[in-house]
Coordinates of C-alpha atoms in Angstrom, one line a residue:
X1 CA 0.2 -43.8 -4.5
X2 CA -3.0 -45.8 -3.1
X3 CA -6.1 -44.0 -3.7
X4 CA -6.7 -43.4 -0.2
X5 CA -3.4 -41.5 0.1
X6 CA -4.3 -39.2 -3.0
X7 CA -7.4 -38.7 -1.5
X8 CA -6.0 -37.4 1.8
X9 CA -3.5 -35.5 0.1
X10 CA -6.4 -33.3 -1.9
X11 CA -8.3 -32.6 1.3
X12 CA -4.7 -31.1 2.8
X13 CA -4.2 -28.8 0.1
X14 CA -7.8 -27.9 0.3
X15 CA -7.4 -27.1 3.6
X16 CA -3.7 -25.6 3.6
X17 CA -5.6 -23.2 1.0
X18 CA -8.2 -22.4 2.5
X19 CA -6.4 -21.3 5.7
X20 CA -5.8 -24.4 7.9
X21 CA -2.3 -24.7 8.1
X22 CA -1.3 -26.1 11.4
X23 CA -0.5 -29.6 11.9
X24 CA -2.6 -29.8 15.0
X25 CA -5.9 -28.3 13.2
X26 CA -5.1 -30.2 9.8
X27 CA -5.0 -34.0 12.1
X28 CA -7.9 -32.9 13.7
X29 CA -9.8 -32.4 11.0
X30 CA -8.5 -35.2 9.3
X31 CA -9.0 -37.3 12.2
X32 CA -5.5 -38.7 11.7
X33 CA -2.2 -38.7 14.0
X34 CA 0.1 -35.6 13.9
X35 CA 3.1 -37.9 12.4
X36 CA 0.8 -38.6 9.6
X37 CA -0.1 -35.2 8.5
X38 CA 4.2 -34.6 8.6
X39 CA 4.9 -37.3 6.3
X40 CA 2.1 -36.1 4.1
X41 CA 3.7 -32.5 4.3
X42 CA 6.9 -33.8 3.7
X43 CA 5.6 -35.3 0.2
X44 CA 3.7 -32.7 -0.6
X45 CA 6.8 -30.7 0.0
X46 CA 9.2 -32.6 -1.9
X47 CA 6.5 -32.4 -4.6
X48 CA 6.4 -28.5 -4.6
X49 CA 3.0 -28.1 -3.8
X50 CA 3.0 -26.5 -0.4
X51 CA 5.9 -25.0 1.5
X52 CA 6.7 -26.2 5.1
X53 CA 7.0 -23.8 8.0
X54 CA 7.3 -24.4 11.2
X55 CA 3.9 -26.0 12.9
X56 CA 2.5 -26.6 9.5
X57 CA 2.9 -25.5 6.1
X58 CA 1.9 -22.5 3.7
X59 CA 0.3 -22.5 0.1
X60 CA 2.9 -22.9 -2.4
X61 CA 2.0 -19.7 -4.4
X62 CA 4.1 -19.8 -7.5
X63 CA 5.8 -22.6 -9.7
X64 CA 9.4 -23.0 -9.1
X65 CA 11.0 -25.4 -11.9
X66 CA 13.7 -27.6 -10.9
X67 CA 17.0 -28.6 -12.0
X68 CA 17.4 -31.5 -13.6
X69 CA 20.1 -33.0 -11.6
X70 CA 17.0 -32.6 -8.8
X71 CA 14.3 -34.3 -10.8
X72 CA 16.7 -37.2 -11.3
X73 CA 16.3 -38.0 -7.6
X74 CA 12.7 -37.4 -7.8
X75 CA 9.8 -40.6 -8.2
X76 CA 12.6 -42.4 -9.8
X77 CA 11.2 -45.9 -9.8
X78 CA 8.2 -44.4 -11.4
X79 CA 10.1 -42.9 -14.4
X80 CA 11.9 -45.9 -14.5
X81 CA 8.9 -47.9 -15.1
X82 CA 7.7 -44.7 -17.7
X83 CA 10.3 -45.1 -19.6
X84 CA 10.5 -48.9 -20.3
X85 CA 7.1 -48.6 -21.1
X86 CA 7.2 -46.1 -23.6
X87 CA 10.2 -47.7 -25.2
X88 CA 8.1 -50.4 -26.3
X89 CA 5.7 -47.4 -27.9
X90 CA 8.6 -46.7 -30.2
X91 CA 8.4 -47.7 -33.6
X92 CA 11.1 -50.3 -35.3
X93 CA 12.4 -47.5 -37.1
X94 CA 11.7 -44.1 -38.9
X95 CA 12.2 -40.7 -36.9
X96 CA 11.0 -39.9 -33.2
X97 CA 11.2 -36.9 -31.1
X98 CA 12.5 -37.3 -27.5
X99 CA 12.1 -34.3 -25.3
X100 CA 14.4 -32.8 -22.9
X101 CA 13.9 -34.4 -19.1
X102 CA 14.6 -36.7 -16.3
X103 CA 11.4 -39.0 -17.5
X104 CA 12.5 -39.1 -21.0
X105 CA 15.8 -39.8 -19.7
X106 CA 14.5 -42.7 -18.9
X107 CA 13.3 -43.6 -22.4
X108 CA 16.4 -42.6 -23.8
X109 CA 18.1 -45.4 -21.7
X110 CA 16.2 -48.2 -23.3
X111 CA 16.8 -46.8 -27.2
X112 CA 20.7 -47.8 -26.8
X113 CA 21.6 -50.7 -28.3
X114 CA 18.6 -50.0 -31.2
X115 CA 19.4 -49.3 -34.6
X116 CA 17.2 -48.0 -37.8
X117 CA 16.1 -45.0 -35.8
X118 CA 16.4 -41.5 -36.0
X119 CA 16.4 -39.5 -33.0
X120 CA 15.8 -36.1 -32.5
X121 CA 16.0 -34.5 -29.3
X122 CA 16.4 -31.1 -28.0
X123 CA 17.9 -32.6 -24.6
X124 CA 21.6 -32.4 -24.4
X125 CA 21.7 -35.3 -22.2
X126 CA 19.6 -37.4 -23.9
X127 CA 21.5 -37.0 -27.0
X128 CA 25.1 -37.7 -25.0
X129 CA 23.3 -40.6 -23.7
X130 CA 22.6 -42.0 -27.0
X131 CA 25.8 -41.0 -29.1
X132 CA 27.4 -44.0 -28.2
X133 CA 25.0 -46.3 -30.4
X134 CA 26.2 -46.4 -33.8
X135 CA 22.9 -47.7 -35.0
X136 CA 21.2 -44.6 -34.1
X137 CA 21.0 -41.5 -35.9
X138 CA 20.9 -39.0 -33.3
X139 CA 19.9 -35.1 -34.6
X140 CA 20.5 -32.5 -31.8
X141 CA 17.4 -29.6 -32.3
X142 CA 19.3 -26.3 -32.0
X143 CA 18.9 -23.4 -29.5
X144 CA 19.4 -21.7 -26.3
X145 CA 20.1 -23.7 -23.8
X146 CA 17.6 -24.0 -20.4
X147 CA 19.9 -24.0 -17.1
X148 CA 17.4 -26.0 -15.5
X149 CA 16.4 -29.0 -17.9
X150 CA 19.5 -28.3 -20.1
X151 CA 16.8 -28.3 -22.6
X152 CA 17.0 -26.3 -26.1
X153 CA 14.6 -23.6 -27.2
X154 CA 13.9 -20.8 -29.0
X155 CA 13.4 -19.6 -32.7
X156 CA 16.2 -21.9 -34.3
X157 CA 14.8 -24.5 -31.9
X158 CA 11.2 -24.2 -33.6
X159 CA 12.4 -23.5 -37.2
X160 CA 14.7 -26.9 -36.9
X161 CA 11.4 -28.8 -36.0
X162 CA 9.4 -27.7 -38.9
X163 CA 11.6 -29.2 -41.2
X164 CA 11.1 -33.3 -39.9
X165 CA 7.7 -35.3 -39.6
X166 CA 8.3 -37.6 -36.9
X167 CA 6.5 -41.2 -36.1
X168 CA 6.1 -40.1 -32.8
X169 CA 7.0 -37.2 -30.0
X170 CA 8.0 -38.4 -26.6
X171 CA 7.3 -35.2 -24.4
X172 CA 8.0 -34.8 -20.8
X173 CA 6.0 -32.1 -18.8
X174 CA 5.6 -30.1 -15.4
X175 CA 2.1 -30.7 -15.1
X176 CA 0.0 -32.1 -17.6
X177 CA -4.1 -31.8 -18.2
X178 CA -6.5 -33.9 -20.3
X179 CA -8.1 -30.2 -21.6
X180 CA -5.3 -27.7 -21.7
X181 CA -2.3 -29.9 -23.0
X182 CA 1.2 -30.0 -21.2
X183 CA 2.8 -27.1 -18.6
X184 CA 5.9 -26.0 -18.4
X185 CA 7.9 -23.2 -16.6
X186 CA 8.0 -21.0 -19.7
X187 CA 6.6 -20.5 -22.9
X188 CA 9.5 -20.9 -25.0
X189 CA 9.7 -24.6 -23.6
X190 CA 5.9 -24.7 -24.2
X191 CA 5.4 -24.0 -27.7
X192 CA 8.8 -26.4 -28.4
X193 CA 6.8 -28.7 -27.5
X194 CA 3.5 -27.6 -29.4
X195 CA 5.5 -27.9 -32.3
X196 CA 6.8 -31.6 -31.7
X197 CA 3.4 -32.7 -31.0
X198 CA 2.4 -30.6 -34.5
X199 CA 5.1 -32.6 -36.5
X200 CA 3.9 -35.9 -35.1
X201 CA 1.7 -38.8 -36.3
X202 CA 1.6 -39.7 -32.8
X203 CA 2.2 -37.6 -29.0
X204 CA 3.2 -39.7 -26.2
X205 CA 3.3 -37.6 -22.9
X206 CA 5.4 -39.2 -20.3
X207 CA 3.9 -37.9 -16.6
X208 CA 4.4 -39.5 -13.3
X209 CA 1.4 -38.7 -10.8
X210 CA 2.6 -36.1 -9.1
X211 CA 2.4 -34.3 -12.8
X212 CA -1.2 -34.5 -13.0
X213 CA -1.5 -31.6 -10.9
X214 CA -2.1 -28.0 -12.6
X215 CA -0.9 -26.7 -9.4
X216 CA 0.7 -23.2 -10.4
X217 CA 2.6 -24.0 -13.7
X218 CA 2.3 -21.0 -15.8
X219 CA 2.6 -21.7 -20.0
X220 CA 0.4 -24.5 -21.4
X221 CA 0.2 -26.0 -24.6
X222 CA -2.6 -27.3 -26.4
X223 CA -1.9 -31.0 -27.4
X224 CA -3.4 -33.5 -30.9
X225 CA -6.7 -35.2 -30.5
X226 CA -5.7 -38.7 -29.6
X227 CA -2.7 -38.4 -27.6
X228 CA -1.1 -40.9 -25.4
X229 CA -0.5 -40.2 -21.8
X230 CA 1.9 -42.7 -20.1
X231 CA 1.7 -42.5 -16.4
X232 CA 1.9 -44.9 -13.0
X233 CA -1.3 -42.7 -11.8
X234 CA -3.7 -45.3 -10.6
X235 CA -6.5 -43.6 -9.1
X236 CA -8.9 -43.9 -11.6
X237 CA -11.2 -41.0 -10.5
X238 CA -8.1 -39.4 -11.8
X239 CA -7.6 -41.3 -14.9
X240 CA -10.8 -41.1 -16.1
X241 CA -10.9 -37.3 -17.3
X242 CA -8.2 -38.6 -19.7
X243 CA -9.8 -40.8 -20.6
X244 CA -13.2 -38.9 -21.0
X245 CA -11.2 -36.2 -23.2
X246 CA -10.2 -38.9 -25.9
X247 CA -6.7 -39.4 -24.3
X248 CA -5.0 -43.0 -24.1
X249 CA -3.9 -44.4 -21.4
X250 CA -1.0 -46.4 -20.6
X251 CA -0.7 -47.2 -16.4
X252 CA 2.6 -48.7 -15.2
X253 CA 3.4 -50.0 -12.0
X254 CA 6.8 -48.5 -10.5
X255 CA 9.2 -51.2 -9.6
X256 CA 8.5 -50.8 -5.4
X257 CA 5.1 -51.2 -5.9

């Protein structure tokens, strides 16, 4: 997304929450058309930040995770470009750690065909994805399974993790911040993730743009000094807290771009 067009988007949610919620009032004060502030709603819609209604749109007011088989038709060329990007972040061999998610989906498709690694993953379609490569070890973390990111979690989830030291964690995220770590819907799938990042020589979040957004994601967990953020964010306003906080940055460029 241009800079400009991240820009605009803030000032609507600013405005959306601070009361202005017709289309007609939000273009005026925009000074832009009417079709312009609907295509903006739209994406901001699709994105979960604000609800549309009809004239305008309302204040999304609470996080609502989404299913996987959702996500998957979500920023796609984005993850795509994610995920060949961190595949060149992982190591020749040794263990890593590739979370549950549409993003690290993504990774998982550019580990077949490699050999000398061990994978663990608490995603069960990341692992089915990768059983077919006999030159990968693949470990499934066990758990309780999540009916929305078919993700594992829970005490034997946790306890499996403490046992392994991995090169590096691959974690996906609902929203993701330079101070407070990664979000996610719950905090069973948050401190899964703690852990990974705990057990890692190295954390590699995996976050399109529209994941650097707090927004209204409720469990947070903290994340390792030094950790890599892999994104195709370009505004650099935005990048720079990362940066600031000690984080590295790896930008991509999707594939329409």
């Amino acid at each position: 997304m241009r800079q400009s067009t991240r820009a605009r988007h803030d000032e609507l949610l600013s405005l959306i929450r601070s009361g202005t919620t017709r289309v007609e009032d939000l273009a005026e004060v925009l000074a832009i058309s009417e079709s312009t502030v609907r295509r903006d709603l739209a994406r901001l819609g699709a994105e979960g930040l604000v609800t549309r209604t009809y004239g305008g749109a309302s204040p999304e007011s609470s996080f609502h995770e989404r299913a996987l088989a959702e996500r998957m038709r979500v920023q796609m060329p984005a993850k795509v470009a994610i995920g060949r990007r961190a595949a060149e972040l992982v190591p020749d061999d040794g263990t890593v750690f590739v979370d549950a998610g549409s993003t690290t989906g993504q990774l998982a498709e550019h580990l077949r065909g490699r050999s000398g690694l061990t994978v663990l993953t608490r995603g069960l379609e990341v692992a089915l994805l990768l059983a077919g490569s006999p030159g990968l070890d693949v470990v499934v973390i066990g758990g309780s399974v999540t009916t929305k990111s078919h993700g594992l979690v829970g005490p034997l989830t946790t306890v499996a993790l403490e046992r392994f030291m991995v090169d590096v964690a691959f974690l996906g995220v609902d929203a993701v911040d330079p101070l407070d770590g990664v979000g996610e819907a719950t905090a069973l799938e948050a401190q899964v993730k703690e852990v990974a990042a705990r057990r890692a020589r190295r954390t590699v979040v995996l976050a399109d743009s529209t994941k650097l957004d707090r927004g209204a994601v409720p469990a947070w967990a903290p994340l390792p000094a030094g950790w890599t953020l892999v994104t195709d964010e370009r505004d650099e306003e935005v990048l720079r807290r990362y940066r600031d906080a000690g984080v590295v940055v790896e930008t991509v460029v999707a594939p329409d771009e």
